[in-house]
Structures are given as C-alpha cells and as structure tokens.
PDB file of C-alpha atoms in Angstrom:
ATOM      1  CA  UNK A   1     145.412 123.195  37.219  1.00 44.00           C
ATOM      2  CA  UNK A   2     147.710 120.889  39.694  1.00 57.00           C
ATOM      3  CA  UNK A   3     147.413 120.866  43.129  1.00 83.00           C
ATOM      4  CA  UNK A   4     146.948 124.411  44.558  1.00 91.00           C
ATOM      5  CA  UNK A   5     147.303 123.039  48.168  1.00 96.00           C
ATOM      6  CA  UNK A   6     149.232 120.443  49.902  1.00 95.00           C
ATOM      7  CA  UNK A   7     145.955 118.935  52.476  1.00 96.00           C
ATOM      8  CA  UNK A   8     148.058 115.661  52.869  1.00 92.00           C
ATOM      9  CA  UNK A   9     150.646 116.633  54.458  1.00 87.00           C
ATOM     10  CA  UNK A  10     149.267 117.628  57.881  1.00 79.00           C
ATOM     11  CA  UNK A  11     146.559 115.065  57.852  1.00 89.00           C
ATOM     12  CA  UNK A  12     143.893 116.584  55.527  1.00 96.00           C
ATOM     13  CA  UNK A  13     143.625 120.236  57.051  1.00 97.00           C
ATOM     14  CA  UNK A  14     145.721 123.431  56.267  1.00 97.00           C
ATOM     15  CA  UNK A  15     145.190 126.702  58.555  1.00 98.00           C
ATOM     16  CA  UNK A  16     143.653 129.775  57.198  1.00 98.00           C
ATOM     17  CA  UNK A  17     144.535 133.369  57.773  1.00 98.00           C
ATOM     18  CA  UNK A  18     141.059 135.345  57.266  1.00 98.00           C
ATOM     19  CA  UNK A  19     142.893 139.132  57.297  1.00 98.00           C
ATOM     20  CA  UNK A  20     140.876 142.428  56.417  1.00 98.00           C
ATOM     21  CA  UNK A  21     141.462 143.068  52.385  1.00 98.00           C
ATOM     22  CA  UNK A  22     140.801 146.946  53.370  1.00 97.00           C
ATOM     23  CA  UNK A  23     142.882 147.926  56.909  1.00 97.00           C
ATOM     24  CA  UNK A  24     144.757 144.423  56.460  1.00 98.00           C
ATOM     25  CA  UNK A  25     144.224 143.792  60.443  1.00 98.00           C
ATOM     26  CA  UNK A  26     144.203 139.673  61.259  1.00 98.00           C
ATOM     27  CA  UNK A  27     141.153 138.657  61.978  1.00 98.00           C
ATOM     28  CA  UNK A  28     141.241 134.776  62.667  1.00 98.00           C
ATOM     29  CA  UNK A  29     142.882 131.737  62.418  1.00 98.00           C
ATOM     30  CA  UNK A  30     140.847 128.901  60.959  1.00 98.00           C
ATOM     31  CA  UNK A  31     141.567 125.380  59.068  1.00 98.00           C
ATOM     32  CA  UNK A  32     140.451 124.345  55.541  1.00 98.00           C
ATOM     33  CA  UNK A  33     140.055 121.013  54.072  1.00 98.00           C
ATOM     34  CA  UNK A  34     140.077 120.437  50.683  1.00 97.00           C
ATOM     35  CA  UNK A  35     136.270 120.285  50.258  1.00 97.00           C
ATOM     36  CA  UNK A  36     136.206 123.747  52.155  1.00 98.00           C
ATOM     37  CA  UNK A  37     138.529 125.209  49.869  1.00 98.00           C
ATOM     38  CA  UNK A  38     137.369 124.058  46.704  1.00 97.00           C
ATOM     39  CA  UNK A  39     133.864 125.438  48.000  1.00 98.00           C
ATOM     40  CA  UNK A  40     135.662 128.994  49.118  1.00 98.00           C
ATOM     41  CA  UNK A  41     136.646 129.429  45.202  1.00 97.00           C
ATOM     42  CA  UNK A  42     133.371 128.001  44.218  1.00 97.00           C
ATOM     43  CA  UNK A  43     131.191 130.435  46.221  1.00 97.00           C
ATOM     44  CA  UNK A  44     133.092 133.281  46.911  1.00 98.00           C
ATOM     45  CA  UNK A  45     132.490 132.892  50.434  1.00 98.00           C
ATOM     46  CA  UNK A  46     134.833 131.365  53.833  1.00 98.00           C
ATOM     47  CA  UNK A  47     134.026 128.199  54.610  1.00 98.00           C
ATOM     48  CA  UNK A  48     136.259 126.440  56.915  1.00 98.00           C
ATOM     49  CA  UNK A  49     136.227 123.090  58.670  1.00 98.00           C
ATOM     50  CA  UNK A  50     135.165 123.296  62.198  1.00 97.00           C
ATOM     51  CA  UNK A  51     137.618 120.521  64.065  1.00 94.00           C
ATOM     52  CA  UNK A  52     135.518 120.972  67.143  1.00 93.00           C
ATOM     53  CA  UNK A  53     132.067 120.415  65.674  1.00 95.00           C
ATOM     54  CA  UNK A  54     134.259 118.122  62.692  1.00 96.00           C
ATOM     55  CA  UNK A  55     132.140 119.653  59.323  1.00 97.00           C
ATOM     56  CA  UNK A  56     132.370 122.544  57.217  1.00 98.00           C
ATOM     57  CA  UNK A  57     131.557 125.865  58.732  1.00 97.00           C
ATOM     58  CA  UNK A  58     130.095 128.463  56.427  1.00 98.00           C
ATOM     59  CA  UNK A  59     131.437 131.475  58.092  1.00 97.00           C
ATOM     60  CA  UNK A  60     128.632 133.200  58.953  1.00 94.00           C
ATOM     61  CA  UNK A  61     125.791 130.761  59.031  1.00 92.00           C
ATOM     62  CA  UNK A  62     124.114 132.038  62.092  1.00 87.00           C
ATOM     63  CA  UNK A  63     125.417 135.136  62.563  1.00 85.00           C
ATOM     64  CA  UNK A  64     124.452 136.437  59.179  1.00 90.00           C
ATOM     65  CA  UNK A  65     128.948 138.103  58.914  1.00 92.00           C
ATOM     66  CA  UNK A  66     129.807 136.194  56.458  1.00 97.00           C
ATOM     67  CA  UNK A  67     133.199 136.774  54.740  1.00 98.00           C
ATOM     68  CA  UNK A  68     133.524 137.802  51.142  1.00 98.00           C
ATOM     69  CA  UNK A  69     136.375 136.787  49.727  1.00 98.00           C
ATOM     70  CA  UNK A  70     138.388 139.047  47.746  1.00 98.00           C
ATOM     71  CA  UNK A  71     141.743 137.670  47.152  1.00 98.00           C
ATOM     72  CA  UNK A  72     143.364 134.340  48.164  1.00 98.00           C
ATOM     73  CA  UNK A  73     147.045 133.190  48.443  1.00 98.00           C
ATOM     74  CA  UNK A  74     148.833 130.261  49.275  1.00 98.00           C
ATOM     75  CA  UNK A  75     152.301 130.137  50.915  1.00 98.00           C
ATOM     76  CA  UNK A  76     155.404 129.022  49.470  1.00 97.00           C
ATOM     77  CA  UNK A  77     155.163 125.626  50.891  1.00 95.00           C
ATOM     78  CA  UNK A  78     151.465 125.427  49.915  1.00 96.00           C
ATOM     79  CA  UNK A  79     150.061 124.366  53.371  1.00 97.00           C
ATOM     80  CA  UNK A  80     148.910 127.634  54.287  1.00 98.00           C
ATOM     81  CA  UNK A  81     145.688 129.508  53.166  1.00 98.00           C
ATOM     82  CA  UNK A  82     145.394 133.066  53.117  1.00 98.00           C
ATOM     83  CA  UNK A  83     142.432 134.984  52.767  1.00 98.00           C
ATOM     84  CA  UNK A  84     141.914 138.795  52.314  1.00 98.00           C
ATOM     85  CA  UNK A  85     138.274 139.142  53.063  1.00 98.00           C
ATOM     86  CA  UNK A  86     135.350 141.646  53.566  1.00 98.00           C
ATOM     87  CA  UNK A  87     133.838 141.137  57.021  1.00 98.00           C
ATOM     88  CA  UNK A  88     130.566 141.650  57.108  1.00 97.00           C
ATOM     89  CA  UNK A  89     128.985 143.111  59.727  1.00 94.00           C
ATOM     90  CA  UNK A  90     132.278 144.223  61.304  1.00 92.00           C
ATOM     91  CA  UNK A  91     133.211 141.553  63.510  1.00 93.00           C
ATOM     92  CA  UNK A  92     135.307 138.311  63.037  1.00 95.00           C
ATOM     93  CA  UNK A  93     135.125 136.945  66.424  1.00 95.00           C
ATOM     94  CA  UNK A  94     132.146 134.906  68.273  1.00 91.00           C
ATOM     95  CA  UNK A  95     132.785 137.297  70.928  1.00 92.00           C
ATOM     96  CA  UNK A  96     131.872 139.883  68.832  1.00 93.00           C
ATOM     97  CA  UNK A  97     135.229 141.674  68.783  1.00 96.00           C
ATOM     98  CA  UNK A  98     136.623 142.374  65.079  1.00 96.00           C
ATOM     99  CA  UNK A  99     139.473 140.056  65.022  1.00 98.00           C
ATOM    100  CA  UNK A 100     139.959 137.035  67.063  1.00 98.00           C
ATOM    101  CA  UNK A 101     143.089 138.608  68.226  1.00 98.00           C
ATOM    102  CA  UNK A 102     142.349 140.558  70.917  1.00 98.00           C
ATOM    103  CA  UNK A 103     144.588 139.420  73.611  1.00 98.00           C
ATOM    104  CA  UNK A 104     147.975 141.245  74.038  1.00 98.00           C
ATOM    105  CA  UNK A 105     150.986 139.464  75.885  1.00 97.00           C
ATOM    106  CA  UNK A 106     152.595 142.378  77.443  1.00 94.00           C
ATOM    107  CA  UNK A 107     155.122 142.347  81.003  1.00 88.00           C
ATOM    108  CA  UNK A 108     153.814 138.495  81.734  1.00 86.00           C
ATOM    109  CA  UNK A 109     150.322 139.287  81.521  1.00 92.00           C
ATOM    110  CA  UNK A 110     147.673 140.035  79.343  1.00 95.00           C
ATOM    111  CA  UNK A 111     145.411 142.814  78.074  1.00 96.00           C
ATOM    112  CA  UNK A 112     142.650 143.395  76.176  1.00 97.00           C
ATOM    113  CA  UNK A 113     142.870 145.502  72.796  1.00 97.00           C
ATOM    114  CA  UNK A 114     140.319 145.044  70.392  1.00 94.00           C
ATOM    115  CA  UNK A 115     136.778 146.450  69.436  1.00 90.00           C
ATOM    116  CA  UNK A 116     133.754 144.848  70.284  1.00 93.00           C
ATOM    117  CA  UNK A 117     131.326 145.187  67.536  1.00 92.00           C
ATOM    118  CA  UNK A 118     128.407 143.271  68.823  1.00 87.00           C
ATOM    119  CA  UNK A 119     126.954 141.476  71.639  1.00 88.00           C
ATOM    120  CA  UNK A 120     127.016 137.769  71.193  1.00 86.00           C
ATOM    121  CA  UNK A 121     124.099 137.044  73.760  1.00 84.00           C
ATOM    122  CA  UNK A 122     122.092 139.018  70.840  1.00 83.00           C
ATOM    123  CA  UNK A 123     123.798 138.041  67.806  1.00 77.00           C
ATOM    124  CA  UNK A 124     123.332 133.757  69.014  1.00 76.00           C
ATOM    125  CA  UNK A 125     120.557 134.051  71.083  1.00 71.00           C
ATOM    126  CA  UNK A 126     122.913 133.169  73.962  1.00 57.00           C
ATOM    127  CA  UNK A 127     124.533 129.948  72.980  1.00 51.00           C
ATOM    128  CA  UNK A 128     127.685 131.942  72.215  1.00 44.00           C
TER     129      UNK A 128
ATOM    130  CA  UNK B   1     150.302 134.364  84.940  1.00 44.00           C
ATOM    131  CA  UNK B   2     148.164 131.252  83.885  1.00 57.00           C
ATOM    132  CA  UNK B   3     148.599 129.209  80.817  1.00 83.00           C
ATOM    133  CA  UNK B   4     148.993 132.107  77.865  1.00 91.00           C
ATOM    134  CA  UNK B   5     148.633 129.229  75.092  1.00 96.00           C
ATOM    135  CA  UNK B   6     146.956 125.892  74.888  1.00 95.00           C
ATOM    136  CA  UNK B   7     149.473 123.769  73.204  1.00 96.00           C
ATOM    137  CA  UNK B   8     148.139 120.142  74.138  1.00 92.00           C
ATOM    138  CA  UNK B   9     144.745 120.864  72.170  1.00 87.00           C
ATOM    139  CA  UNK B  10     146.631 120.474  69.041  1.00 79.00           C
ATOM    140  CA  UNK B  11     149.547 118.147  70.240  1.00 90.00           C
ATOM    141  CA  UNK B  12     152.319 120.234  71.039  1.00 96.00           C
ATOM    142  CA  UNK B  13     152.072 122.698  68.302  1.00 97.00           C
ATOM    143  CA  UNK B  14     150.023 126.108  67.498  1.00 97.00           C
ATOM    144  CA  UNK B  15     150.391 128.292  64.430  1.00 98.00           C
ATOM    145  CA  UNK B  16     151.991 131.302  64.718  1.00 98.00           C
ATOM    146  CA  UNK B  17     151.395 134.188  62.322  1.00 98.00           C
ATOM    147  CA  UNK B  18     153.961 136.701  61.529  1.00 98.00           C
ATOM    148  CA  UNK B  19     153.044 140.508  60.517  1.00 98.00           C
ATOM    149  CA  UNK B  20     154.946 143.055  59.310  1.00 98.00           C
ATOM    150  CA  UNK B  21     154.542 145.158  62.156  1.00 98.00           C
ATOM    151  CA  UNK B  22     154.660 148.256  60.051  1.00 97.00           C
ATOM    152  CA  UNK B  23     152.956 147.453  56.543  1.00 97.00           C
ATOM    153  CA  UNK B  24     150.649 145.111  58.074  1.00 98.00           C
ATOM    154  CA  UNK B  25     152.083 142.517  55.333  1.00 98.00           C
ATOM    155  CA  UNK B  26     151.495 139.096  56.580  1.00 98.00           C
ATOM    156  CA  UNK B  27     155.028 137.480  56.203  1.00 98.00           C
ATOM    157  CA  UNK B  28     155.067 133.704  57.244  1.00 98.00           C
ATOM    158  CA  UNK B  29     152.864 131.362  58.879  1.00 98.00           C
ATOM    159  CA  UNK B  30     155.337 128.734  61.386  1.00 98.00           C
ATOM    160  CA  UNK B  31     154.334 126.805  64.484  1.00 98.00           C
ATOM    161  CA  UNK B  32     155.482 127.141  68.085  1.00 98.00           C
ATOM    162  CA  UNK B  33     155.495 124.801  70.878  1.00 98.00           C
ATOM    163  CA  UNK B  34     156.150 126.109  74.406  1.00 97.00           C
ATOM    164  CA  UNK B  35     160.006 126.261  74.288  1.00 97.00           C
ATOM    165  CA  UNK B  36     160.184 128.125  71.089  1.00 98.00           C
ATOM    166  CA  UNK B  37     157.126 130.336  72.600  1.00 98.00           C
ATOM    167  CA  UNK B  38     158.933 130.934  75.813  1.00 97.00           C
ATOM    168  CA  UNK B  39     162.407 131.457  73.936  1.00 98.00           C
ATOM    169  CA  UNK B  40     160.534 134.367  71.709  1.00 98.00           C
ATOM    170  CA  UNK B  41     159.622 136.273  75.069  1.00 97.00           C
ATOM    171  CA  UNK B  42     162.555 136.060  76.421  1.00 97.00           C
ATOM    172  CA  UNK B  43     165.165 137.209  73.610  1.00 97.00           C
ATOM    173  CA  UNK B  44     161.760 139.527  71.464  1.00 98.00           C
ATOM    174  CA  UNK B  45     163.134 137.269  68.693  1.00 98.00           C
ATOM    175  CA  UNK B  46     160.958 134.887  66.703  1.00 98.00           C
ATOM    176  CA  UNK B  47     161.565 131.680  67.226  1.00 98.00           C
ATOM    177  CA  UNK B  48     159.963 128.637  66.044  1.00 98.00           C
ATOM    178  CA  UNK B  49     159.617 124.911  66.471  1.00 98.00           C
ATOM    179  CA  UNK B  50     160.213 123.318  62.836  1.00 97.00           C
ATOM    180  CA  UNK B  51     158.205 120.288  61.937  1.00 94.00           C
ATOM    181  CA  UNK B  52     160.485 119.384  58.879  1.00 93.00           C
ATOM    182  CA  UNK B  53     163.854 118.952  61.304  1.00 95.00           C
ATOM    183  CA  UNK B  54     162.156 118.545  64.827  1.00 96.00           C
ATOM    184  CA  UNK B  55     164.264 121.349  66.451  1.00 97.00           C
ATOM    185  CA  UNK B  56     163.875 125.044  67.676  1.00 98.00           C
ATOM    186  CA  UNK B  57     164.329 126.936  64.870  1.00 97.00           C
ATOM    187  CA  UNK B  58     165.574 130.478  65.564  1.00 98.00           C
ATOM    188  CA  UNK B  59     164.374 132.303  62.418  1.00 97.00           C
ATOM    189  CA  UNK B  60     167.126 134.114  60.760  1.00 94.00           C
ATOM    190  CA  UNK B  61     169.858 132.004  62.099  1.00 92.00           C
ATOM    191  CA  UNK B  62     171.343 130.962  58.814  1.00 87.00           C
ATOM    192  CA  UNK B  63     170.546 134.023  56.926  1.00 85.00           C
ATOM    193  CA  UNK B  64     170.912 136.962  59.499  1.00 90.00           C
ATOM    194  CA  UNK B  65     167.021 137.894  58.872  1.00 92.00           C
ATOM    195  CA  UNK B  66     165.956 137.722  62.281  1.00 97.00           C
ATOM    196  CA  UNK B  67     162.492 138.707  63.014  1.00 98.00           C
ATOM    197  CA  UNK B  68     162.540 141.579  66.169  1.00 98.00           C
ATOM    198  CA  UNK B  69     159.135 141.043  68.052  1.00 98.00           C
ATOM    199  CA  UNK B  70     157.164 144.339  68.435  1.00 98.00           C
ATOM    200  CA  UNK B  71     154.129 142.831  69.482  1.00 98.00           C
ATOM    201  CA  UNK B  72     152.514 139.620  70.375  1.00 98.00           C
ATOM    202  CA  UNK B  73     149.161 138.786  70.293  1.00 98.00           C
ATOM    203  CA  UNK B  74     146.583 135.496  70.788  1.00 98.00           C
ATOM    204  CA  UNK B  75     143.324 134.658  69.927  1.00 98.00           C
ATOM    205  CA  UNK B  76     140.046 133.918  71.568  1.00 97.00           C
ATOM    206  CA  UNK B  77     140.402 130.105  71.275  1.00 95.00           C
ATOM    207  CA  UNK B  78     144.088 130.608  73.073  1.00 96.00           C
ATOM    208  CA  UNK B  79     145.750 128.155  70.520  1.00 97.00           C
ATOM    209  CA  UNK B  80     146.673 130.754  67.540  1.00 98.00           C
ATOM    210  CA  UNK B  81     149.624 133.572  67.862  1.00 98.00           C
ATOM    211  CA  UNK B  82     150.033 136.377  65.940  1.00 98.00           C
ATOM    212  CA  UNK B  83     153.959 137.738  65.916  1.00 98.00           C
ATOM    213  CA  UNK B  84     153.834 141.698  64.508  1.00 98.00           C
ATOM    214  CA  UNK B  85     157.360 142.081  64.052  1.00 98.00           C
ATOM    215  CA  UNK B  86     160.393 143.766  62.471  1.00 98.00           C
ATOM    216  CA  UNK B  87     161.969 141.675  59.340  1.00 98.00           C
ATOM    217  CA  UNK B  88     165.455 142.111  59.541  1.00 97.00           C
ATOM    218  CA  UNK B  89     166.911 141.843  56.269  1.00 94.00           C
ATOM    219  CA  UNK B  90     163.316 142.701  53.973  1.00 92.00           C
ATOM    220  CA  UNK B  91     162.253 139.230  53.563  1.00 93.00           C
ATOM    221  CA  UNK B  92     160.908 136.454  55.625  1.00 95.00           C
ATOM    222  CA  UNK B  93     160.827 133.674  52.861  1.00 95.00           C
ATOM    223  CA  UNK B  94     163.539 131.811  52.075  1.00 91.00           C
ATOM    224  CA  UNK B  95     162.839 131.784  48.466  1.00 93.00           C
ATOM    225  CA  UNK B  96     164.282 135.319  48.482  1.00 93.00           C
ATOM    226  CA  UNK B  97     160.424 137.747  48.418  1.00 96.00           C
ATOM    227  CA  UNK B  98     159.654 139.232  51.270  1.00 96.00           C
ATOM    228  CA  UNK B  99     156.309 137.562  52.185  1.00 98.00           C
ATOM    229  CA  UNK B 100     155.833 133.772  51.992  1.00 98.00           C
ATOM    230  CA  UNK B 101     152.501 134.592  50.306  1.00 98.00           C
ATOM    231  CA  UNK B 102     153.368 135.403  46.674  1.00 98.00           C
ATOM    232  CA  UNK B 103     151.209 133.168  45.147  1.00 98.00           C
ATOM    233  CA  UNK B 104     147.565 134.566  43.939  1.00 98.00           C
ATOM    234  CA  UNK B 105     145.189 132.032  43.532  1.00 97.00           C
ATOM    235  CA  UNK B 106     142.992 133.608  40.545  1.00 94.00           C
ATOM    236  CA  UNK B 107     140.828 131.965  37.684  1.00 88.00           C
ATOM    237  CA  UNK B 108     141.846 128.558  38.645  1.00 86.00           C
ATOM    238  CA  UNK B 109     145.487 129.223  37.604  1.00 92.00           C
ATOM    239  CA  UNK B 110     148.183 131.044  39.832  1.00 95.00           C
ATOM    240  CA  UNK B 111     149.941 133.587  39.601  1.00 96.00           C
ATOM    241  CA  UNK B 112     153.322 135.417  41.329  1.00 97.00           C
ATOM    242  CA  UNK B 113     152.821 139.038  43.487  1.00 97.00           C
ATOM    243  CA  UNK B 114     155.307 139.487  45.311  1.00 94.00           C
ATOM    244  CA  UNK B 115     158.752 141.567  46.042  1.00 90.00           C
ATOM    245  CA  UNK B 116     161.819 139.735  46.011  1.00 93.00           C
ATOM    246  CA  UNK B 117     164.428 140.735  48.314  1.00 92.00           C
ATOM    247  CA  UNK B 118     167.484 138.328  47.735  1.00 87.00           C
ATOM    248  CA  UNK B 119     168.713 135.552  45.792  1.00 88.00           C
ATOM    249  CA  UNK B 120     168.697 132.455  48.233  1.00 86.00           C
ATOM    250  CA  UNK B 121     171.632 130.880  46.594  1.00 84.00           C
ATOM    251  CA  UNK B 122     173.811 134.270  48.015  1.00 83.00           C
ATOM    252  CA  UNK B 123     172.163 133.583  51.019  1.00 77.00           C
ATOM    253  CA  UNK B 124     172.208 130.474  52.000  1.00 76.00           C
ATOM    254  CA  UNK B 125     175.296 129.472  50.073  1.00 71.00           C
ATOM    255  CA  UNK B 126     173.227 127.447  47.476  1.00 57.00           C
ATOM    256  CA  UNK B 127     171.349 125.479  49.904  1.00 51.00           C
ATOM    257  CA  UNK B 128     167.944 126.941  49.314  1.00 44.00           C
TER     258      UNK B 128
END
C-alpha cells in the first residue's frame, strides 16, 4: 500500500488522538513517528514517540494500561492519527485520571472534571 | 487567571481537537496559537490558526459551517485542547463528510466510513 501517513510534512511526527472505542470519551493527545506507527499496526498496541524523553513509548510500559487498539483512522489530510482504543486498567492519564482531559475552561478559570482511577504515587512508585 | 495553554513548548502552535459535542464524533484535528485561542473564547466560535496560509482561520467562514463551542477542555501537559462543539451545517471536512476521519486503516489497505454531508464544489464554488 502507498503512504498511509504524511510524517514529512511536520518534521517526522504526526499527533495522535487515543479516544475510548466503547464511551468514545478523548483520552489523550500523543505524537507518532513513522516507526511508532508501523509498530501500532504491527502489535496491536499504542506506541507513541515520547518528544520529551525523544524514543518510542509503549503506552503502558510501566504502568501495566496499555492500549489495545481496535480501530485506526487517518484524517483527510493524512497528518493526523486516530486511535479508538481499549484502556486498560481504566485510566489514560499519568495522573491517574481516565482521560488526559480533565481541565475545563469555564468563566476565565478552570475546573476539574474527570475521574481519577488510580493513584500515581502507587501505580510509579512515586516518580510520577 | 494564569497561562491556560503553553504555546511556546511547541513554537507557537498546539493541536486542537474538535468533538461533536453531542455524538461524541471526533470531527477535525486544527492547531491554535494564542490569538485564534483567545478569539474562540471570546465569540464560543472555533477558530483556528492555519499553517497552510499563515492566518486566523475562522472555521466556517467560507462555507457557513461554523463550529458553536459548547465546551472547552485541556490536558494535563497544558499544550493539547479539546473543542466539544456544535457543527453547524453537519460536516466539519471540507471534502463534504462530516468527520475528517473517514479513512479506516484495516489489513494494510484503506478503506472509506464515513457520512457525507455536501458536495464541496456547491460549497465552496468549485474551489475545494
């Protein structure tokens, strides 16, 4: 097959949508190079590129929720990712909330919305 | 209120997801830099900042399908938004289908799911 994704054009990395495949809620935001993606379809499993630590990052590695994947789709300009995924253990989020998303800009502030599913002094041994 | 978004950790831009705020559908995937971001709380219209002409880019301006912001949310790391909003008009891709994510990626081929709302060359006067 040609080119599924268009890694080029913003430099080699493409952002990823992880959302829920069953209540479709967001759960994070995450870039993909091409090796990460080709190992996504390979294994079945998120893997991402960590810019901050610069190598791939099997969702999951030391916190045991990995994400199964069970449908991806591209965009329409083919530089975005999107993955419908089964979260194990429940949460998304170092924190330990489901989804990354838990902020809310409401009025000029901010709230918190979201469910914390575990405690990531516990989950990380307290590097988190 | 303090800095909401960090747009100088990725140079000016962050992604910017929109939901359907009422199907849960993700839509489109555009990026924001502060004006656009400030311009979408002010109005509770999307508006983006796009890379291909290097302007503000108030979505639905040529076509009428404005995007009416129900709800905004960030994430943990403070440099990914997620717009749940109302699609004016059914569709948020210019191609005409309401999601920008109609392509499956299955089997090592592609194929097309999604729900096309208008012909582009009625609405953009054959520009599309």
């Amino acid at each position: 097959m040609g080119k599924l994704v268009d890694f080029e054009k913003a430099g080699g990395l493409v952002p990823a949508i992880a959302q829920d495949a069953a209540t479709k809620e967001i759960l994070m935001l995450a870039y993909m190079n091409e090796e990460s993606f080709q190992e996504t379809l390979l294994t079945g499993r998120a893997c991402y590129f960590s810019r901050s630590r610069n190598r791939l990052w099997r969702k999951g590695e030391e916190s045991g929720n990995v994400q199964e994947i069970v449908e991806i789709r591209i965009d329409c300009d083919q530089d975005t990712i999107l993955l419908k995924v089964n979260q194990i253990g429940g949460a998304a989020c170092h924190t330990g909330y489901r989804s990354c998303f838990y902020t809310v800009v409401e009025n000029g502030t901010t709230r918190v919305d979201g469910v914390r599913v575990f405690d990531p002094a516990t989950v990380y041994g307290g590097k988190a």
